[in-house]
Short mmCIF file of C-alpha atoms in Angstrom, two decimals:
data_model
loop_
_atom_site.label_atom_id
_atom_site.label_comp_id
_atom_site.label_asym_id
_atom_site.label_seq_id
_atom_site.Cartn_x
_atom_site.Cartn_y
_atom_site.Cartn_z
CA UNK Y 1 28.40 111.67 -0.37
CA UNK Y 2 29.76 108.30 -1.49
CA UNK Y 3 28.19 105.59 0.63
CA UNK Y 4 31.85 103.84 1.80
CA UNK Y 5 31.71 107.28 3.66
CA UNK Y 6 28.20 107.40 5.43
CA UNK Y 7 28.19 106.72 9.15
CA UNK Y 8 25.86 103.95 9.88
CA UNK Y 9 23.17 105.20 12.38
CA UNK Y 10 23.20 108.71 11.74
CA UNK Y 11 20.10 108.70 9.34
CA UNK Y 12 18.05 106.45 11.82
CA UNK Y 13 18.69 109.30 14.21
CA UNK Y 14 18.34 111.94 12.39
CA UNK Y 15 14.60 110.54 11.18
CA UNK Y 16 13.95 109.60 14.79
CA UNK Y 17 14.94 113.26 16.22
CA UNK Y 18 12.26 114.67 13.57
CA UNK Y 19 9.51 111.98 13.80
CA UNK Y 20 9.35 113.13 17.55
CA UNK Y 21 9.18 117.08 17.24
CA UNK Y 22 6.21 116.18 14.83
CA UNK Y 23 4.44 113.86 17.29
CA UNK Y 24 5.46 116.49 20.07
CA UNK Y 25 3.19 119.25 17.75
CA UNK Y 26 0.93 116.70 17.53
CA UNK Y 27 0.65 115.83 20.97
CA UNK Y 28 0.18 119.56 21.46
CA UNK Y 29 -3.18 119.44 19.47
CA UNK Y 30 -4.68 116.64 21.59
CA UNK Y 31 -7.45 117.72 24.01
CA UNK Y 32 -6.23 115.94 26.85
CA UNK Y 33 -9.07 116.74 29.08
CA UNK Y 34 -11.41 114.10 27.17
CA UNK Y 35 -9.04 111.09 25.97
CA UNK Y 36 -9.75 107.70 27.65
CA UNK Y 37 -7.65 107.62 31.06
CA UNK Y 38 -5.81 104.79 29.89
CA UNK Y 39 -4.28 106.33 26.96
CA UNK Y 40 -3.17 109.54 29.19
CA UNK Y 41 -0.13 108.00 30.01
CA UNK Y 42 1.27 107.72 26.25
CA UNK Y 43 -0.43 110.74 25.68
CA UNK Y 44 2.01 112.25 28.21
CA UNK Y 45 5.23 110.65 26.76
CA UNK Y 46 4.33 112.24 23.04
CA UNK Y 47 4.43 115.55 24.43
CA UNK Y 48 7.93 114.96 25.20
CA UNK Y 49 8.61 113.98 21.34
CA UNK Y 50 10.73 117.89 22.21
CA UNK Y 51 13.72 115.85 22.76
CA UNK Y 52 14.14 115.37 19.12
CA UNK Y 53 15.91 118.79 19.49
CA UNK Y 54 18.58 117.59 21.83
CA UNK Y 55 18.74 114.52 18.72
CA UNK Y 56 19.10 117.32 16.26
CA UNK Y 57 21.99 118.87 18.07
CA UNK Y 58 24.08 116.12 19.10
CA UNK Y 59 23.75 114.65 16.03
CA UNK Y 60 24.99 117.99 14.39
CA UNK Y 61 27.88 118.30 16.31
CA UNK Y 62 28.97 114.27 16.10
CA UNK Y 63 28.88 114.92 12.37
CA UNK Y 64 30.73 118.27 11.81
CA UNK Y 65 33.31 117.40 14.07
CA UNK Y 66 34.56 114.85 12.16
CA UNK Y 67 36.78 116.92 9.83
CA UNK Y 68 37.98 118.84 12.60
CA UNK Y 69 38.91 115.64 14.98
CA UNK Y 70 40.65 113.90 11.94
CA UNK Y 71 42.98 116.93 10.78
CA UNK Y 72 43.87 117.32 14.35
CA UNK Y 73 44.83 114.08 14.76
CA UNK Y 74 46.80 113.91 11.86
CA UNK Y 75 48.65 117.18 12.93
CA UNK Y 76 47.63 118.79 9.78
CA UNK Y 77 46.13 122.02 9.16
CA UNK Y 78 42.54 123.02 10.30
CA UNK Y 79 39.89 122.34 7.60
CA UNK Y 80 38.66 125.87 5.83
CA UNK Y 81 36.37 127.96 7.66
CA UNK Y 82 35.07 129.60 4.53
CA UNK Y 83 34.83 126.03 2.79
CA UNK Y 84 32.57 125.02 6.12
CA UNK Y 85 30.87 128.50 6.47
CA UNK Y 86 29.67 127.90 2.81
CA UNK Y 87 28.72 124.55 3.27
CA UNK Y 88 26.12 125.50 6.66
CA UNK Y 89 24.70 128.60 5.05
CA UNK Y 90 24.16 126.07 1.99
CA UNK Y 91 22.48 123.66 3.48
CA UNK Y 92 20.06 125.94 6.52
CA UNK Y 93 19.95 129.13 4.99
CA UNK Y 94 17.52 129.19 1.93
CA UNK Y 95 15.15 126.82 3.85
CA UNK Y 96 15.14 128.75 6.52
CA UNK Y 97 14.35 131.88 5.40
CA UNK Y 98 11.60 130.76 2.72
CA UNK Y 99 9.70 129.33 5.93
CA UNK Y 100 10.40 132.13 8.14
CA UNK Y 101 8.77 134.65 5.13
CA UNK Y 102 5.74 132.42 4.87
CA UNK Y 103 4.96 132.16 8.75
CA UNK Y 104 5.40 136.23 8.95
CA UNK Y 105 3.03 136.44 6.07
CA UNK Y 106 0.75 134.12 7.49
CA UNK Y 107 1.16 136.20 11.21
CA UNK Y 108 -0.16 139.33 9.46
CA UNK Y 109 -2.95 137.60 7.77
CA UNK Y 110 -4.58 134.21 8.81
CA UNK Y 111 -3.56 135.06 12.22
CA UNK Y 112 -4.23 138.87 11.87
CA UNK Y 113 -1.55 140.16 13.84
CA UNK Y 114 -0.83 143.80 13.33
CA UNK Y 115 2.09 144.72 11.52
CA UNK Y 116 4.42 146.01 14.41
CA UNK Y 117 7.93 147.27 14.82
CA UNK Y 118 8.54 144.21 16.93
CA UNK Y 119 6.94 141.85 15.20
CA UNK Y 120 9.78 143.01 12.08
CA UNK Y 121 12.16 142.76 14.73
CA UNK Y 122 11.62 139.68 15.35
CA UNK Y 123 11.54 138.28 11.76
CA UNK Y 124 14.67 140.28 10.67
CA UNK Y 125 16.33 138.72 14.09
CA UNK Y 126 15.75 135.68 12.35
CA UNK Y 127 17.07 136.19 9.25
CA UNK Y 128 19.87 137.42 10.94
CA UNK Y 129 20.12 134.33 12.89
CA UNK Y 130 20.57 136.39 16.11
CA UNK Y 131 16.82 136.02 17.35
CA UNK Y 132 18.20 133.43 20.16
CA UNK Y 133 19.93 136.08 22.23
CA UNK Y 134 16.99 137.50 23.95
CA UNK Y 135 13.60 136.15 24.75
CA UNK Y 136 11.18 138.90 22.92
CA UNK Y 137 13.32 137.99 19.32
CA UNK Y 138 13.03 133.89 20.70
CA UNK Y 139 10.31 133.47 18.47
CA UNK Y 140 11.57 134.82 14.88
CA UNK Y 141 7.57 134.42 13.67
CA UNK Y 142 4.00 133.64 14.98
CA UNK Y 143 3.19 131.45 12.66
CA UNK Y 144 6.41 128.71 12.78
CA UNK Y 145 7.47 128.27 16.38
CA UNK Y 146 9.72 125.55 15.75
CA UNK Y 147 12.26 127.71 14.08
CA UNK Y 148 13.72 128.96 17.19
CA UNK Y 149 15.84 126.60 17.32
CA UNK Y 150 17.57 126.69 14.10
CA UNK Y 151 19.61 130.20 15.08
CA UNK Y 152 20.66 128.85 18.14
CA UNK Y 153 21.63 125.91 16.39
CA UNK Y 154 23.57 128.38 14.20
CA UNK Y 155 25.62 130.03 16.99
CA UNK Y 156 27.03 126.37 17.49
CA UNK Y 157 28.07 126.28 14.50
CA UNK Y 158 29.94 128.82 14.67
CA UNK Y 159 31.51 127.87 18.45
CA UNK Y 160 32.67 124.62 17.08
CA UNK Y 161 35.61 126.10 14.75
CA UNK Y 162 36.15 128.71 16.96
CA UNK Y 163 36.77 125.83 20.02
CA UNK Y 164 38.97 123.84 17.73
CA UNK Y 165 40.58 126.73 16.88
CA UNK Y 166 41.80 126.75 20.01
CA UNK Y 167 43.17 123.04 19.97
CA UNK Y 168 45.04 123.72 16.88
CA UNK Y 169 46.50 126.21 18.24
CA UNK Y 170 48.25 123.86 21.02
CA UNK Y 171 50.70 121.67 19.09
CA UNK Y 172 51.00 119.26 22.16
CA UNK Y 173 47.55 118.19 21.06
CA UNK Y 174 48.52 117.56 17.75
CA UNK Y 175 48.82 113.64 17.00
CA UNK Y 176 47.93 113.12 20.15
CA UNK Y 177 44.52 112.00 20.62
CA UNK Y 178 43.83 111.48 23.90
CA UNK Y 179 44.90 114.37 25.14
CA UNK Y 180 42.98 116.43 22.47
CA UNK Y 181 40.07 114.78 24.01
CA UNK Y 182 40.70 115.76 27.39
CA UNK Y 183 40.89 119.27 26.56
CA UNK Y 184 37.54 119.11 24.13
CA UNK Y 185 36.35 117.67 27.95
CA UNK Y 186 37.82 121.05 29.21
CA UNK Y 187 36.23 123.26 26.51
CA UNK Y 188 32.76 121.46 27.61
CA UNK Y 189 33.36 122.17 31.30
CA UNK Y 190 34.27 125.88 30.35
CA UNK Y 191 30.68 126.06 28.21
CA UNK Y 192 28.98 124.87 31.23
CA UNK Y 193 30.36 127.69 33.24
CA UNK Y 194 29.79 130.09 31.17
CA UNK Y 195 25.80 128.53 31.27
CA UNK Y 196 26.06 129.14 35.33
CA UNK Y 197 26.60 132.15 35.08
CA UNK Y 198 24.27 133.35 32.39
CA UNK Y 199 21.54 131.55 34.42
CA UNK Y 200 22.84 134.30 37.71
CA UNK Y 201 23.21 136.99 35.66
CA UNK Y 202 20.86 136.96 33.73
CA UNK Y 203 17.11 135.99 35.79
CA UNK Y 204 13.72 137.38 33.74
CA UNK Y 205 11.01 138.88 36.24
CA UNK Y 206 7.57 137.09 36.09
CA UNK Y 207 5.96 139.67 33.93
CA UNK Y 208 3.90 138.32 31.42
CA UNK Y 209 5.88 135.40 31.46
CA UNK Y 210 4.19 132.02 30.42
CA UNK Y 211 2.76 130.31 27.69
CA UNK Y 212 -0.69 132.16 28.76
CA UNK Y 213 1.25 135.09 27.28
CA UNK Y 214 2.05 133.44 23.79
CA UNK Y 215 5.17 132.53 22.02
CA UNK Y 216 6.70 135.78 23.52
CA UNK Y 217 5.76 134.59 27.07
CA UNK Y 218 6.57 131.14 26.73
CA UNK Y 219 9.46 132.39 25.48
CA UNK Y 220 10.39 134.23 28.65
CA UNK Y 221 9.60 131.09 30.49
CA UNK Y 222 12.08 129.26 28.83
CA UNK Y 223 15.03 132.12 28.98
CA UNK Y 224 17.41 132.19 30.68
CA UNK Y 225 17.55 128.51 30.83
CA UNK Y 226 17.24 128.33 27.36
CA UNK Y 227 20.00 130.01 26.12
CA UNK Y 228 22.73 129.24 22.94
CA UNK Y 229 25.52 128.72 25.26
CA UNK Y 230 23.74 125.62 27.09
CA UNK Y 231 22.60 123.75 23.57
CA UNK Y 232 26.55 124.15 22.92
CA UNK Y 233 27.21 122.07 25.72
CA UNK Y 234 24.58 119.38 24.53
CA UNK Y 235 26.14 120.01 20.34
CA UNK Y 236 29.91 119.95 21.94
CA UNK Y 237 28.73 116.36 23.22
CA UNK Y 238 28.17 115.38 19.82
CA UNK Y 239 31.56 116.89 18.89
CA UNK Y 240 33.32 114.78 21.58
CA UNK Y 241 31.60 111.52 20.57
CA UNK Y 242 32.78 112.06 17.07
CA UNK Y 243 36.37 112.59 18.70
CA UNK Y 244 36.07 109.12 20.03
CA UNK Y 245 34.47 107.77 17.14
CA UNK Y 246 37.69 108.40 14.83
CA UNK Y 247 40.11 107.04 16.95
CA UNK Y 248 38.30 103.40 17.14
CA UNK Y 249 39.33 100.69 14.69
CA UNK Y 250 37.62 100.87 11.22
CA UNK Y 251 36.43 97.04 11.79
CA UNK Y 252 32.62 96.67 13.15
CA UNK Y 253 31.97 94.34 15.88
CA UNK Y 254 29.12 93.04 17.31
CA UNK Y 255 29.97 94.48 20.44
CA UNK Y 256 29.00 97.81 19.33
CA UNK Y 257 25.65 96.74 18.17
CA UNK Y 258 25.00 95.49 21.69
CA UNK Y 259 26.43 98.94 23.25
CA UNK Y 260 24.25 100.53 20.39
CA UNK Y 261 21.25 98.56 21.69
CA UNK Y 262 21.66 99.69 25.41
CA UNK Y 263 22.47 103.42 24.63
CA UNK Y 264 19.32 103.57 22.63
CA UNK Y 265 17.42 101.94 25.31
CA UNK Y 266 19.00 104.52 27.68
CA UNK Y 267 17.88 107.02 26.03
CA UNK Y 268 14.19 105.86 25.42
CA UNK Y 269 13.97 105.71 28.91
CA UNK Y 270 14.92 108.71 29.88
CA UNK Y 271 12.90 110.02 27.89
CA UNK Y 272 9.31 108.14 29.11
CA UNK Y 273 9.79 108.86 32.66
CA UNK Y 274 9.91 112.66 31.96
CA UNK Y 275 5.90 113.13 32.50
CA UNK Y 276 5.60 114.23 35.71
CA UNK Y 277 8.36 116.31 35.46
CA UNK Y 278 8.53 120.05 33.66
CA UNK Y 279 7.40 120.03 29.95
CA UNK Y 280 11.11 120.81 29.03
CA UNK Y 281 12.77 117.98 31.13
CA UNK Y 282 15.39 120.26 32.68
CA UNK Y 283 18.31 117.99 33.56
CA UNK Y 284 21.35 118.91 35.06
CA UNK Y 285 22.49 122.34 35.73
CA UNK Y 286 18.71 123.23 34.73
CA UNK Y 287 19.76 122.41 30.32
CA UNK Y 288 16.51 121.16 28.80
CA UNK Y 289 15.85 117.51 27.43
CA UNK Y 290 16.92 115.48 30.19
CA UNK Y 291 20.94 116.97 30.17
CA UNK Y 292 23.41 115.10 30.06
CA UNK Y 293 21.97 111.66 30.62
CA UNK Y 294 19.42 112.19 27.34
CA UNK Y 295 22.01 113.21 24.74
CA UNK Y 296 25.24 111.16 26.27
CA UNK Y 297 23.05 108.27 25.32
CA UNK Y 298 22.58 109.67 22.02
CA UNK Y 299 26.34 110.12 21.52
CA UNK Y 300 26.83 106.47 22.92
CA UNK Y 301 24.21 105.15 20.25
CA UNK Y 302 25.79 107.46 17.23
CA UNK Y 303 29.52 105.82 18.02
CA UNK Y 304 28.22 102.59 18.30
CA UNK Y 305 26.26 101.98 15.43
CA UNK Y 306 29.19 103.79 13.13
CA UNK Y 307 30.94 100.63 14.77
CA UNK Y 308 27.82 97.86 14.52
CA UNK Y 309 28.06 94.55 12.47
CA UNK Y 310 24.47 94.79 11.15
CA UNK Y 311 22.04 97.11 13.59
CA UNK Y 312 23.26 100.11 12.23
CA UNK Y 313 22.60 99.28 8.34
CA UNK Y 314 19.30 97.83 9.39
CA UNK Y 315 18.00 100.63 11.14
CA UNK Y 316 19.05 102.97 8.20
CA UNK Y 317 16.89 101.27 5.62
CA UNK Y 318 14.91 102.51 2.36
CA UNK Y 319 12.19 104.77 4.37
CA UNK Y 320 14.31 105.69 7.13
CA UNK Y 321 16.78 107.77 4.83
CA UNK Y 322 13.97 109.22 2.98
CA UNK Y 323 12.79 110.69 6.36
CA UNK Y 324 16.13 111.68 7.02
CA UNK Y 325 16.76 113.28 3.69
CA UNK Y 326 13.45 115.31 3.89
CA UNK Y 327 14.07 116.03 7.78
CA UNK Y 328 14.80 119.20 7.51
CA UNK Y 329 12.04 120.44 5.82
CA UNK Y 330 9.17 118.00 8.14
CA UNK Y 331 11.47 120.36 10.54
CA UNK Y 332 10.58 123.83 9.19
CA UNK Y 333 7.12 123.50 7.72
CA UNK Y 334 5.00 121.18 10.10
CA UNK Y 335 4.05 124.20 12.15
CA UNK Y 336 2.55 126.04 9.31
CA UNK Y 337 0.71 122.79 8.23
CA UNK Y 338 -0.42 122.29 11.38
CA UNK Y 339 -2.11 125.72 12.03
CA UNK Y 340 -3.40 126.16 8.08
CA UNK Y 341 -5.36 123.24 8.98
CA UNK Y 342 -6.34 124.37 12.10
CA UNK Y 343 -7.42 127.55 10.67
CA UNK Y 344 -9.37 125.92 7.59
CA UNK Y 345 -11.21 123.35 9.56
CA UNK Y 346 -11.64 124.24 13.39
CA UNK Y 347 -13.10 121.49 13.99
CA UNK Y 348 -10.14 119.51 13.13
CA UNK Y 349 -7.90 117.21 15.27
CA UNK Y 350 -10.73 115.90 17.76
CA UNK Y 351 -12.15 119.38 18.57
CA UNK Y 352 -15.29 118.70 17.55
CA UNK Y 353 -15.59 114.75 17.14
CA UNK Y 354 -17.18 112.82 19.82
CA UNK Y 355 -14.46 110.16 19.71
CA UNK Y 356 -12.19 112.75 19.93
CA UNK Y 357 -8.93 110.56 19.63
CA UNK Y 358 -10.38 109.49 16.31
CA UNK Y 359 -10.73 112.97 15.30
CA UNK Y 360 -6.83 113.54 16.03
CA UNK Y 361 -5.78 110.52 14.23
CA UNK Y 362 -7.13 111.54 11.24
CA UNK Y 363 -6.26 115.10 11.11
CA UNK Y 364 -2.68 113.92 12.50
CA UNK Y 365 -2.82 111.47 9.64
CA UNK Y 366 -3.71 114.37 6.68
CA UNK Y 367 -1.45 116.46 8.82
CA UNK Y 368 1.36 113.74 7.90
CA UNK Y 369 0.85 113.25 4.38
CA UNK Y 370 0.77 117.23 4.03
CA UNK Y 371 3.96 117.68 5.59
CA UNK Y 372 6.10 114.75 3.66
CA UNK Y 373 4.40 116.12 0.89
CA UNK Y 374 5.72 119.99 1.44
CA UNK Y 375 8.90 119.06 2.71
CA UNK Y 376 10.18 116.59 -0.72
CA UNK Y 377 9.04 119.70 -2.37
CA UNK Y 378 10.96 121.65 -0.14
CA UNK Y 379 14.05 119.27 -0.23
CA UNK Y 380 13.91 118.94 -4.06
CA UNK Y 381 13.09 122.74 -5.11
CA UNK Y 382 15.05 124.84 -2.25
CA UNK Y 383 17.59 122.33 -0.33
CA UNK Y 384 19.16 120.05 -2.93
CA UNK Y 385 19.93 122.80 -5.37
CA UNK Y 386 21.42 124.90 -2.22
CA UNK Y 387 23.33 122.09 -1.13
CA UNK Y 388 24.72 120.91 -4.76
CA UNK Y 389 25.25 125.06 -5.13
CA UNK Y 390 27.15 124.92 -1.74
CA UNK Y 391 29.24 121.54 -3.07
CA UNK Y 392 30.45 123.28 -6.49
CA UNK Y 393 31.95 126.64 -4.36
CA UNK Y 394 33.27 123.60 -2.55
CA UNK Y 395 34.25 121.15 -4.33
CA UNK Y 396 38.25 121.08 -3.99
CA UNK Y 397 37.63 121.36 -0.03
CA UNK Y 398 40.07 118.63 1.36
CA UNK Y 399 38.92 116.25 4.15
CA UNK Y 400 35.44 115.65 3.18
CA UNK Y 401 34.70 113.37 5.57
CA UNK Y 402 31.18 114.06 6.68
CA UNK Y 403 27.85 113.88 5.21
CA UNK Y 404 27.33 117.87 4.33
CA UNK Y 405 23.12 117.19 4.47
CA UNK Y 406 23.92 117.02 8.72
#
């Protein structure tokens, strides 16, 4: 992507949304039965690093949108669906499924789990991306939790053209942007229905249900409240911040690095005062990661920095978009890390050192250097040739007006 094109902000919060799911593994790893009482409280707030998911998908949807918002406004013709199809498979799918094979090899043997029809369910669920429809397929592998979220990240991909779809079929809302907006405001209310009622129609009994049970019964804890329908509503914010976004003057102003400023403030709150609270933060209408509060902030922050003087361009400096660029693989691979070192050396983040924050500092810190390490690999070996692959089939795709490494 040419740089005149990148919107300012976006790689700070992309970094940021991945920095926290690793501390949140970390965090996970820390024996919080012997740690000093006065470093429980920050402690507590790592655990909630989790709401570098809600990051993840806001910032996905602020970014796709673009294309979308900008032919709409312009009353042209939707952007190609096979173009953007290409693109998304491009960019999630090779990752993806390298990790996913890995963690089910590692399932059968460092964690010696018997090779059972639905443990292949599971892991061809996930190749499938279709694993997030039903808590027993949640989990597509033992061995990498966090890639639950990437198929339910997929099935907003695909309700984002299929939404604007609908727009561009109205051509009342064509060249006229406010209106457009109000009805993306409609399609959000409409998602959030549809959330109500898969909450009612849709309740789990208590049967092994809990994270006593394992990934399968944590994932039962989480359904139906965790469901693809509900993360739309948090990715469609995104979508609608990117509608607003486009229709503001191209000139920064300091005034948006102030807005900027508070929205990110905002949103480090909310996030702090969630110990005490459920592990997940469930917001309004019972959506994970403090919803809506959490990722309107988020939204607020992404438009405002595109718009900032100088905070935006500072906060994505040298390391930042290196953090960024490699995100997605620090995404896909920590898990495995983390539990390979686990396995090697049980004694490893504080378990058996009498200072036992110590301990998890410097098994966090090996943990750290492991994980950039595997995921430039990953970026350079498996990503970048997927995504320059992606860009060729691509490359006479009009209206290229988004990063395509979102």
């Amino acid at each position: 992507m040419r740089q005149q094109e990148r919107l300012a902000g976006a790689d700070f919060l992309r970094a940021t949304a991945c920095l926290l799911v690793l501390a949140h593994h970390f965090a996970l790893r820390l024996d919080m039965r012997r740690i000093p009482d006065e470093l429980g409280p920050t402690a507590n707030i790592l655990r909630f690093g989790n709401f570098g998911v809600a990051i993840f998908f806001v910032l996905s949807g602020f970014l796709l949108a673009h294309p979308f918002w900008r032919a709409l406004d312009a009353g042209g013709d939707m952007p190609s669906l096979r173009h953007y199809t290409i693109r998304r498979m491009a960019r999630i799918a090779p990752g993806f499924w390298f990790a996913a094979t890995i963690g089910f090899a590692l399932s059968l043997t460092l964690l010696a789990l018997p090779l059972t029809p639905e443990l292949v369910l599971r892991y061809v669920s996930g190749l499938l991306f279709m694993s997030q429809w039903h808590w027993r397929t949640l989990f597509p592998v033992e061995a990498d939790g966090p890639l639950w979220s990437i198929p339910f990240e997929v099935t907003s991909y695909v309700l984002l053209p299929v939404c604007f779809l609908l727009l561009f079929r109205l051509p009342f809302l064509r060249q006229r942007p406010l209106l457009a907006r109000f009805a993306w405001l409609c399609v959000i209310t409409g998602v959030l229905l549809a959330h109500v009622l898969i909450l009612t129609l849709f309740p789990l009994d208590d049967i092994e249900r809990g994270w006593q049970y394992g990934l399968q019964g944590g994932a039962k804890e989480w359904m139906p409240r965790y469901n693809p329908i509900g993360f739309f509503a948090v990715f469609a914010l995104g979508a609608l911040a990117a509608g607003v976004e486009v229709m503001l003057p191209k000139r920064r102003s300091s005034f948006f690095d102030a807005a900027a400023l508070l929205a990110l403030a905002i949103a480090g709150y909310r996030l702090v005062i969630s110990p005490g609270g459920s592990a997940e933060a469930y917001g309004w209408l019972e959506i994970p990661y403090g919803f809506p509060v959490f990722p309107l902030a988020v939204a607020t922050a992404l438009v405002s920095l595109s718009h900032s003087q100088r905070l935006g361009r500072l906060l994505d400096n040298a390391p930042v978009r290196y953090i960024a660029k490699i995100s997605f693989g620090i995404y896909i691979w920590q898990e495995i890390i983390l539990i390979l070192i686990q396995r090697l050396d049980p004694g490893s983040f504080g378990v058996s050192s009498e200072n036992v924050v110590t301990g998890w500092l410097q098994s966090c810190g090996l943990a750290a250097a492991l994980i950039i390490l595997v995921a430039t690999l990953s970026y350079a070996l498996l990503e970048k040739p997927a995504i320059h692959f992606g860009n060729r089939l691509t490359s006479r795709q009009p209206n290229r007006a988004t990063p395509f490494k979102v």
